[in-house]
XYZ file of C-alpha atoms in Angstrom:
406
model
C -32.949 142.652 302.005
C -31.315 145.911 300.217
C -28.310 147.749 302.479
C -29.852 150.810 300.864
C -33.355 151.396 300.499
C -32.772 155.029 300.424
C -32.297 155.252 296.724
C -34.962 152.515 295.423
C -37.596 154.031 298.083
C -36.583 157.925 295.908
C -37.019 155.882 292.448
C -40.385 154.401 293.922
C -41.319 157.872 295.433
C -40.580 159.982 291.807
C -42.535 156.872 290.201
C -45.468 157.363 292.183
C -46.181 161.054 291.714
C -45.779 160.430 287.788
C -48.537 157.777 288.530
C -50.690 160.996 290.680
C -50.528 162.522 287.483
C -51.361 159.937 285.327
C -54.240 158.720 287.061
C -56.045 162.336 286.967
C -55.157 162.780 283.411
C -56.183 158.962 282.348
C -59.398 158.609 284.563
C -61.324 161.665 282.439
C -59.619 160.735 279.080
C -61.086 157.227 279.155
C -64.606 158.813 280.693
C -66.350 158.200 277.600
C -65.725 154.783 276.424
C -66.961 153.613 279.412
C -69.668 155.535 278.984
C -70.013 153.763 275.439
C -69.332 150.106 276.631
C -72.289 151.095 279.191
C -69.946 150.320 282.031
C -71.607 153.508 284.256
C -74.702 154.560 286.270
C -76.448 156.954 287.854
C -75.892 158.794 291.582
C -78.572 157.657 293.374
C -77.497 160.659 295.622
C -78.139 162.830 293.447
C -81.145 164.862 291.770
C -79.313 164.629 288.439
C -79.499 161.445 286.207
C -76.825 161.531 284.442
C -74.508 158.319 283.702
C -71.120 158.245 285.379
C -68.466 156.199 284.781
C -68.238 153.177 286.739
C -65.125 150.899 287.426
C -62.420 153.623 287.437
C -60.368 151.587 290.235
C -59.415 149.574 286.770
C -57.714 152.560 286.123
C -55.697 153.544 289.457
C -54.682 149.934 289.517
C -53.351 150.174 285.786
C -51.090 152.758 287.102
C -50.148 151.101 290.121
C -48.926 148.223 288.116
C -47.276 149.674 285.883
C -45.386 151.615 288.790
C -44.175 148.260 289.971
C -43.462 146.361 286.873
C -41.195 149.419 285.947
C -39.762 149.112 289.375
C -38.860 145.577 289.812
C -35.490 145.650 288.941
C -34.285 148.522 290.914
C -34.088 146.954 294.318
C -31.854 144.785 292.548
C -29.619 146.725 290.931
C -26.598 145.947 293.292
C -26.796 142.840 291.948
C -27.216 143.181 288.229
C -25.183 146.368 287.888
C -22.388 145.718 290.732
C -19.818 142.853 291.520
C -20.475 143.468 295.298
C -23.440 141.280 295.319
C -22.722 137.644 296.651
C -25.602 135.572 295.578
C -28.763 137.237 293.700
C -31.800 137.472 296.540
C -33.998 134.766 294.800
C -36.415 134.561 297.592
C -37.180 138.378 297.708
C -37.882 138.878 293.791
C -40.294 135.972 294.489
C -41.842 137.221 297.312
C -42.261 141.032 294.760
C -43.109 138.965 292.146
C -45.727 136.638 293.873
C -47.457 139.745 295.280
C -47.909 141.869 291.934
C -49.379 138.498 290.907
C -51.442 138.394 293.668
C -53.112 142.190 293.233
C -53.082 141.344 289.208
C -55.636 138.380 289.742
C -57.625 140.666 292.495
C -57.907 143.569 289.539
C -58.891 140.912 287.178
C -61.379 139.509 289.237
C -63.149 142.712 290.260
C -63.056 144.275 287.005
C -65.281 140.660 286.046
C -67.503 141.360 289.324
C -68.111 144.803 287.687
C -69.100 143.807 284.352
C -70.988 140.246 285.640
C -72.330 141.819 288.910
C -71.840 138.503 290.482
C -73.483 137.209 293.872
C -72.262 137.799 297.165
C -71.068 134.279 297.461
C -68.506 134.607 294.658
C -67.523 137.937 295.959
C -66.039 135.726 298.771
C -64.559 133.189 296.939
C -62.535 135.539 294.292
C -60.512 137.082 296.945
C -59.725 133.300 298.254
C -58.479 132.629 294.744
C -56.458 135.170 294.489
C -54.768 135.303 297.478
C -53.825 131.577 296.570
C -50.108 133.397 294.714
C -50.104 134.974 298.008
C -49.905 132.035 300.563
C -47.642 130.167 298.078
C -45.170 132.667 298.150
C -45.329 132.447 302.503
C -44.881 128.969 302.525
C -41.910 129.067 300.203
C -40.311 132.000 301.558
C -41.064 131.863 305.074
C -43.104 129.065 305.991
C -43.533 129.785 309.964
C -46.700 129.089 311.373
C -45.974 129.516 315.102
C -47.205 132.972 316.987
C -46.455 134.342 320.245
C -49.039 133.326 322.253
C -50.563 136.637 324.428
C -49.947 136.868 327.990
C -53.053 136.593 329.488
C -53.111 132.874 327.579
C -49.487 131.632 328.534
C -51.201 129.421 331.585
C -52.745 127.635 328.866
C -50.995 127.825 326.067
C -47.338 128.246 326.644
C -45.226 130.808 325.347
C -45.370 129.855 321.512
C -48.213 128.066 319.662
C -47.621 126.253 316.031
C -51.022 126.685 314.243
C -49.985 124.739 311.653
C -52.771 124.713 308.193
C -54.487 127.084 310.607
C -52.308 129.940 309.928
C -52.824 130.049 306.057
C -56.368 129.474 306.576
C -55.865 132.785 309.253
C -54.516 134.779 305.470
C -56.603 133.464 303.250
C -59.464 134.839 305.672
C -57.453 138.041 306.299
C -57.561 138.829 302.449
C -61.132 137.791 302.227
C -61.979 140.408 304.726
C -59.822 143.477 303.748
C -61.306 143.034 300.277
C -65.265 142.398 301.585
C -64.747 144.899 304.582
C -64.035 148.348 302.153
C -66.959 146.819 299.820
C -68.919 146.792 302.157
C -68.566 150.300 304.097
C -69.364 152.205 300.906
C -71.810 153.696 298.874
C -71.141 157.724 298.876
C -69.186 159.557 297.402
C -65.259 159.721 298.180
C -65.495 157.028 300.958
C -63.627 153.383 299.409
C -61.352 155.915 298.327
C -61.145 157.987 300.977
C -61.169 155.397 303.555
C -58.004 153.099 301.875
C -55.882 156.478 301.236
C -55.947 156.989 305.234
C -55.299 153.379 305.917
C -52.290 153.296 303.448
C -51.418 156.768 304.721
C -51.527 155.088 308.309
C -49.132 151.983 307.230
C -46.926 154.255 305.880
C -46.460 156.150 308.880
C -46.004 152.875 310.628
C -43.459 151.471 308.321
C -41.984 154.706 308.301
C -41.829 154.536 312.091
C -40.409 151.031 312.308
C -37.603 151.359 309.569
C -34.803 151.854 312.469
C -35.999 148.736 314.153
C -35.385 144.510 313.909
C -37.167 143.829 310.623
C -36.136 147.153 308.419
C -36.525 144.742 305.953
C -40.266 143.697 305.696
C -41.375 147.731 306.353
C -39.620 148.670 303.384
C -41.370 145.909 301.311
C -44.181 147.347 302.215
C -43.433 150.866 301.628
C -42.764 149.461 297.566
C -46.312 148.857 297.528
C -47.731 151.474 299.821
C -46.311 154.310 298.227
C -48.042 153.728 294.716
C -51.245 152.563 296.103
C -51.455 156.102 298.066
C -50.574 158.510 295.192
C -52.800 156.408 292.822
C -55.482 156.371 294.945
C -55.056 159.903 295.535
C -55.525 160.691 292.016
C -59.050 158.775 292.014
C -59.713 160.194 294.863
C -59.645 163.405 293.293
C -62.490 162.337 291.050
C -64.624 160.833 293.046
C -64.844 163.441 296.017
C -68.076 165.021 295.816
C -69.499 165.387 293.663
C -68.257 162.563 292.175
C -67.850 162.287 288.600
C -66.969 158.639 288.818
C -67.504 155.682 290.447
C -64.751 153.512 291.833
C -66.435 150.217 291.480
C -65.718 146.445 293.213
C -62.571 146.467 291.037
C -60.979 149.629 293.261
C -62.376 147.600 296.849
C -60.858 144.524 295.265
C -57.681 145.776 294.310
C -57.111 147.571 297.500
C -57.867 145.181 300.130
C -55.383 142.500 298.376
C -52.573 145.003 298.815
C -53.058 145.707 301.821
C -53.546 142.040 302.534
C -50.349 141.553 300.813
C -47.914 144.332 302.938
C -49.547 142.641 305.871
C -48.590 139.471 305.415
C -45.643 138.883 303.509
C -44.571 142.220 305.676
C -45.535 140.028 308.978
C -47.532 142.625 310.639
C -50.886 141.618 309.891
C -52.497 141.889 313.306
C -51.282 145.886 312.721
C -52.709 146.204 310.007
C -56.049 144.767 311.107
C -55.831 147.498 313.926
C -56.134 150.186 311.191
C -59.225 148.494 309.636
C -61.433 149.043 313.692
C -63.886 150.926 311.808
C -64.537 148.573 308.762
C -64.210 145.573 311.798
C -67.008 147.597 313.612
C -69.533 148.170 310.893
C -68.766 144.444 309.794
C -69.586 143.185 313.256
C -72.796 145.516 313.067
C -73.801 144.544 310.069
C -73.341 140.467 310.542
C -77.242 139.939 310.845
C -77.864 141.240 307.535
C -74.744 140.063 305.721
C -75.715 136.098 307.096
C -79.766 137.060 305.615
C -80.486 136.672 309.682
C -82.782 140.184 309.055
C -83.516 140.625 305.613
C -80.944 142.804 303.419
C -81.515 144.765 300.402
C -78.933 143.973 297.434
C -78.218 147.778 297.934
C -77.958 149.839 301.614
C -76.800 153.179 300.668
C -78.474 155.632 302.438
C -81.051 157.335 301.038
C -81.309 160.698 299.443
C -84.216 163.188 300.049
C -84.862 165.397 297.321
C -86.286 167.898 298.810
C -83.785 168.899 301.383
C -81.013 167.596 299.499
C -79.633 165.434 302.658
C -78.877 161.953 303.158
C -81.568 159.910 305.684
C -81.140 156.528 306.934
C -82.374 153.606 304.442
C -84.742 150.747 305.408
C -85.318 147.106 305.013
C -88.651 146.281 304.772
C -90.249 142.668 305.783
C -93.113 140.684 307.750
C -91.994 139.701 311.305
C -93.587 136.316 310.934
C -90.760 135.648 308.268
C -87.696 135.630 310.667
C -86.509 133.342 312.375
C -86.121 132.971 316.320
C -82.987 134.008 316.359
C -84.049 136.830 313.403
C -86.624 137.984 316.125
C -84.477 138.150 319.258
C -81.290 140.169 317.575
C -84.094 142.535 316.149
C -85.570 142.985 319.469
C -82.373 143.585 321.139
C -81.075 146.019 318.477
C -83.983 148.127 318.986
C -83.917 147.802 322.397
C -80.109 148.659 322.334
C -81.264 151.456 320.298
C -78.947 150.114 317.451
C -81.385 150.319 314.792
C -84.471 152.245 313.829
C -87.757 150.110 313.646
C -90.883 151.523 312.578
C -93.834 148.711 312.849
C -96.971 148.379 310.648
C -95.718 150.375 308.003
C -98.643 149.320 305.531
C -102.105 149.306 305.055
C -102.549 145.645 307.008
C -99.906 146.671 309.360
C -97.724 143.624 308.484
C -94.893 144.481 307.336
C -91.588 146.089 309.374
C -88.754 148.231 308.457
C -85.775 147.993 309.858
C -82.894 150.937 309.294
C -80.507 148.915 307.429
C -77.084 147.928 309.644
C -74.348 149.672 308.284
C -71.823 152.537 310.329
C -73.006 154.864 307.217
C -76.532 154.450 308.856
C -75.858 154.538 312.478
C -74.091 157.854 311.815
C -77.356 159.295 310.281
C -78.922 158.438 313.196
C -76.764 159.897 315.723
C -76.965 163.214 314.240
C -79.699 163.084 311.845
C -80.149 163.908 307.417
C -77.112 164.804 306.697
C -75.518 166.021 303.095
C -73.385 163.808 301.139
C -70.037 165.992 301.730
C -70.248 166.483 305.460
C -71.124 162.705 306.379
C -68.315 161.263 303.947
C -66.316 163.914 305.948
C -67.139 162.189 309.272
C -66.849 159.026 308.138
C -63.552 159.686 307.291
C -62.782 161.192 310.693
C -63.761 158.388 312.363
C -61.350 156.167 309.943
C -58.409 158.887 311.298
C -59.660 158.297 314.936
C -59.586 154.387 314.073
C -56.242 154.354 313.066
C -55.193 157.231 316.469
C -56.287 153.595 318.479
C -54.480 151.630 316.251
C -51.060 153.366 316.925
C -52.233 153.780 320.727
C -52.872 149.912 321.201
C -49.674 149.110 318.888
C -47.153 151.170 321.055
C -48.726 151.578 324.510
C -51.634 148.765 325.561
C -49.798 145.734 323.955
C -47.615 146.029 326.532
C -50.366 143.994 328.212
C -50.507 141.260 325.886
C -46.858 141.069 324.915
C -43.694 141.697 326.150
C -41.669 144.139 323.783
């Protein structure tokens, strides 16, 4: 792609510590008129009532654009600046192009999910949308749909399998998730944030890693976009640590789930980068029952916060028995028998209704070790995201030797 990455990777680099700095100093100097176009709310983690910002990932992805608009042309500059380049690289500046497109509709589209607070269903089909740039760019670019079929499947498969339509439906689903899975495993202070800055940091170290191999190429792609996205999300990060004085909003979950959908796909490591997503993969997997309505779910399932000891306790779903389904009634039974959930029974007067501790990781960590304040369980949380991606590197560069032969 470029002979010497070196120099655009510095440019990118200096680029994104400008945009470190300008996301701390824009996210407070645009506070208020938020604030006054009533685009905030309160911490309901919080004693105090007082209206915070909302939608700052608006903000961080600002940056991050303008990083890369600014920075389009410098991978390029052999060619516009030099008479040593043989034919301009057409199909790269589309496949840069096609991607800030990409995370430009995503930003777009969360910002409108803030504002409109739109149902869960549409929350799945804006990431399909805009990941439509995305898969257009694949198929003219690359356009291979065949995979290497994993050993313990060659009997039956052969060595190579053409999915065909099957493989963009695969990436249209991948961005769907990244964007739904950090939505979803959220809801105190610092995590969206916190959780995406170790997953970038985490492909970073991997592309880092895997710039002396085969596909130098694709890893330094992804470093163009990885690079920005950490410092900017550093510099939110900064403001919404506890205690937060801001809220991120669907716009930041959005906006960084479609980049990392976009690295992992137009980089071709996608089944990598799913590796460094095994906790949001867990607590989706935990929290399927609720997310198809199987057990009731609340439109919120943030923990909740105790006033009087000023710790976080599990939060609760509360229905009648008689309302679920058969299915409803045997995954509840074998939750609690797993000892999953928390199910307290005949929790009113009549002794008809049930509550249920609502099926998120944030929840199942509360009950493992009990209340716990805001701080320390975004802290663990976050632990457990460093010990996810620990795996990830263990599985990528030790246990697939099991699966594939490298």
């Amino acid at each position: 792609m470029w002979p010497l990455p070196a120099v655009p990777l510095l440019v990118n680099l200096l680029g994104s510590l400008g945009g470190l700095v300008a996301t701390v100093t824009l996210i407070p100097a645009f506070k208020e008129h938020f604030v006054a176009a009533r685009l905030c709310g309160v911490d309901l983690n919080k004693a105090s009532r007082q209206p915070l910002p909302e939608s700052q990932g608006v903000i961080s992805g600002a940056v991050f654009l303008i990083i890369l608009f600014c920075f389009i042309p410098v991978p390029f500059l052999s060619c516009l600046v030099e008479e040593q380049c043989k034919a301009f690289p057409h199909h790269e500046f589309v496949a840069l192009i096609g991607s800030l497109l990409a995370i430009c509709c995503m930003i777009f589209l969360g910002f409108a999910d803030d504002v409109l607070n739109l149902r869960w269903r549409h929350k799945l089909l804006l990431p399909t949308m805009a990941s439509l740039p995305l898969l257009m760019v694949y198929f003219t670019n690359f356009g291979n749909t065949t995979i290497v079929v994993p050993k313990p499947f060659r009997m039956l498969l052969g060595t190579h399998l053409d999915l065909g339509i099957l493989y963009y439906v695969y990436m249209g689903m991948l961005a769907v998730f990244c964007t739904n899975a950090i939505n979803i495993l959220a809801g105190i202070n610092g995590l969206e944030a916190g959780q995406s800055l170790v997953i970038a940091a985490s492909i970073i170290t991997f592309n880092i890693v895997e710039l002396n191999g085969d596909y130098k190429d694709d890893h330094t792609f992804s470093l163009y976009f990885m690079i920005p996205f950490f410092f900017t999300t550093l510099g939110l990060l900064y403001h919404n640590w506890y205690p937060s004085r801001v809220f991120v909003g669907d716009t930041f979950c959005y906006f960084a789930g479609m980049t990392f959908a976009v690295v992992g796909i137009l980089g071709h490591f996608s089944k990598t980068m799913l590796l460094f997503f095994i906790p949001q993969v867990l607590n989706f997997l935990y929290s399927l029952p609720q997310l198809f309505h199987i057990i009731p779910c609340p439109r919120h399932r943030l923990p909740r916060f105790n006033r009087e000891t000023g710790k976080l306790e599990m939060s609760y779903s509360r229905f009648k028995p008689k309302r679920l389904s058969p299915l409803g009634v045997s995954i509840l039974k074998m939750s609690e028998h797993l000892r999953i959930v928390d199910v307290h029974q005949g929790v009113d007067k009549d002794g008809e209704y049930v509550e249920c501790s609502n099926m998120t990781l944030i929840n199942f960590v509360i009950k493992l070790i009990g209340p716990t304040p805001e701080r320390t369980l975004t802290l663990l949380l976050l632990l457990i995201q460093v010990a996810g991606s620990i795996v990830a590197f263990s599985i990528r560069y030790q246990f697939v030797r099991l699966f594939y032969d490298i």
